[in-house]
Every structure is written in C-alpha cells, then in structure tokens.
C-alpha positions as semicolon CSV with decimal commas, in nm:
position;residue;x (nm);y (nm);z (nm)
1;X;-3,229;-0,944;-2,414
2;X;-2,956;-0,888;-2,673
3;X;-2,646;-0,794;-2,569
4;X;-2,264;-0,722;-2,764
5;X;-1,981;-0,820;-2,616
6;X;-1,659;-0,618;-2,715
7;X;-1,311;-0,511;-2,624
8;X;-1,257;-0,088;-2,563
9;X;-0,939;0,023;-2,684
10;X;-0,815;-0,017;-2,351
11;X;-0,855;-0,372;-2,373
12;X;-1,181;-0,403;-2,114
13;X;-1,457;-0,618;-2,203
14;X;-1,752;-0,388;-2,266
15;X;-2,140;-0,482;-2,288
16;X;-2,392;-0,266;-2,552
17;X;-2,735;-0,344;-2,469
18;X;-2,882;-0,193;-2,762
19;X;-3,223;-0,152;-2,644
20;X;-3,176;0,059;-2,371
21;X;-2,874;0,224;-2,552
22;X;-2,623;0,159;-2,229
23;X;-2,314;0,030;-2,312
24;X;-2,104;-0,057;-1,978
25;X;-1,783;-0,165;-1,893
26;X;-1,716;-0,506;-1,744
27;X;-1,648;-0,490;-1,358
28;X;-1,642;-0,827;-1,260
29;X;-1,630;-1,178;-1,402
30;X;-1,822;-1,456;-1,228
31;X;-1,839;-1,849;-1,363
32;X;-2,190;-2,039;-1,192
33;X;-2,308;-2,332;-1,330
34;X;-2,324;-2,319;-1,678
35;X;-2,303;-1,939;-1,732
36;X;-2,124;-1,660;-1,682
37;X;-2,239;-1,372;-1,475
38;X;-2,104;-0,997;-1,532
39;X;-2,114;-0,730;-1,318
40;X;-2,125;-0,387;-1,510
41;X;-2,037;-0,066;-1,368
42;X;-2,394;0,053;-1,353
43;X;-2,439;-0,255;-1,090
44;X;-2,652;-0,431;-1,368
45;X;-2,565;-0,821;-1,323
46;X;-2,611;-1,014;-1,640
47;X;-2,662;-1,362;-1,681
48;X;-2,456;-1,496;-2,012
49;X;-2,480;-1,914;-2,069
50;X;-2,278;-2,096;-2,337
51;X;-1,983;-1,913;-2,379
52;X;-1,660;-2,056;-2,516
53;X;-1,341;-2,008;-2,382
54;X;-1,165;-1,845;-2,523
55;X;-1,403;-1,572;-2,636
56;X;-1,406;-1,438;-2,979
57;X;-1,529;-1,100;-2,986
58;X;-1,759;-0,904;-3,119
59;X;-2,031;-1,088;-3,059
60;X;-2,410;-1,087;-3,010
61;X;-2,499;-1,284;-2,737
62;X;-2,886;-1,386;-2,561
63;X;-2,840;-1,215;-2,149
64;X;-3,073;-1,234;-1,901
65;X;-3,064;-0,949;-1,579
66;X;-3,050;-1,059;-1,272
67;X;-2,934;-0,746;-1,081
C-alpha cells in the first residue's frame, strides 16, 4: 500500500495511509534486514524497505502491514 511519511509540527514522524484515511503517529522505530519497520499508535506495524538515511520528508513511500 501507499503510505506518506511526514513530520507533525511537533516534530514526530507521522504515517497517512490514504486509503483507509488513518494517519498515525510513529511509536517506534525498528531497523531488520533491509527495511525499516514502524510501529504506529493504532498497533499497525508497517514494513518500509529502501529508505535513505537521512530521510527527506514528505514522501510517498510502497509499505507492506505486518501487524
């Protein structure tokens, strides 16, 4: 699914998964493998590969759920 990636004005990295119109703070931050794995305060997981370091945002990004 497509996801955004963006920073709230508090400075949190936020996820907008327009398709199910749920956009969801960042909770936790996990590096496996080659991907990244967020944890979103819903307790969605979300599987991100192939993202640089550092991370220029906004930006549209391929996730896949896991959680």
């Amino acid at each position: 699914m497509k996801v955004m990636l963006r920073r709230n004005c508090a400075g949190h990295l936020v996820v907008y998964v327009a398709k199910k119109d749920l956009e969801e703070e960042v909770v936790k931050e996990v590096e496996a493998d080659c991907e990244t794995i967020f944890t979103l305060a819903n307790g969605w997981e979300l599987a991100i590969a192939g993202l640089e370091e550092p991370l220029k945002l906004p930006k549209t990004v391929e996730a896949r759920r896991i959680a």
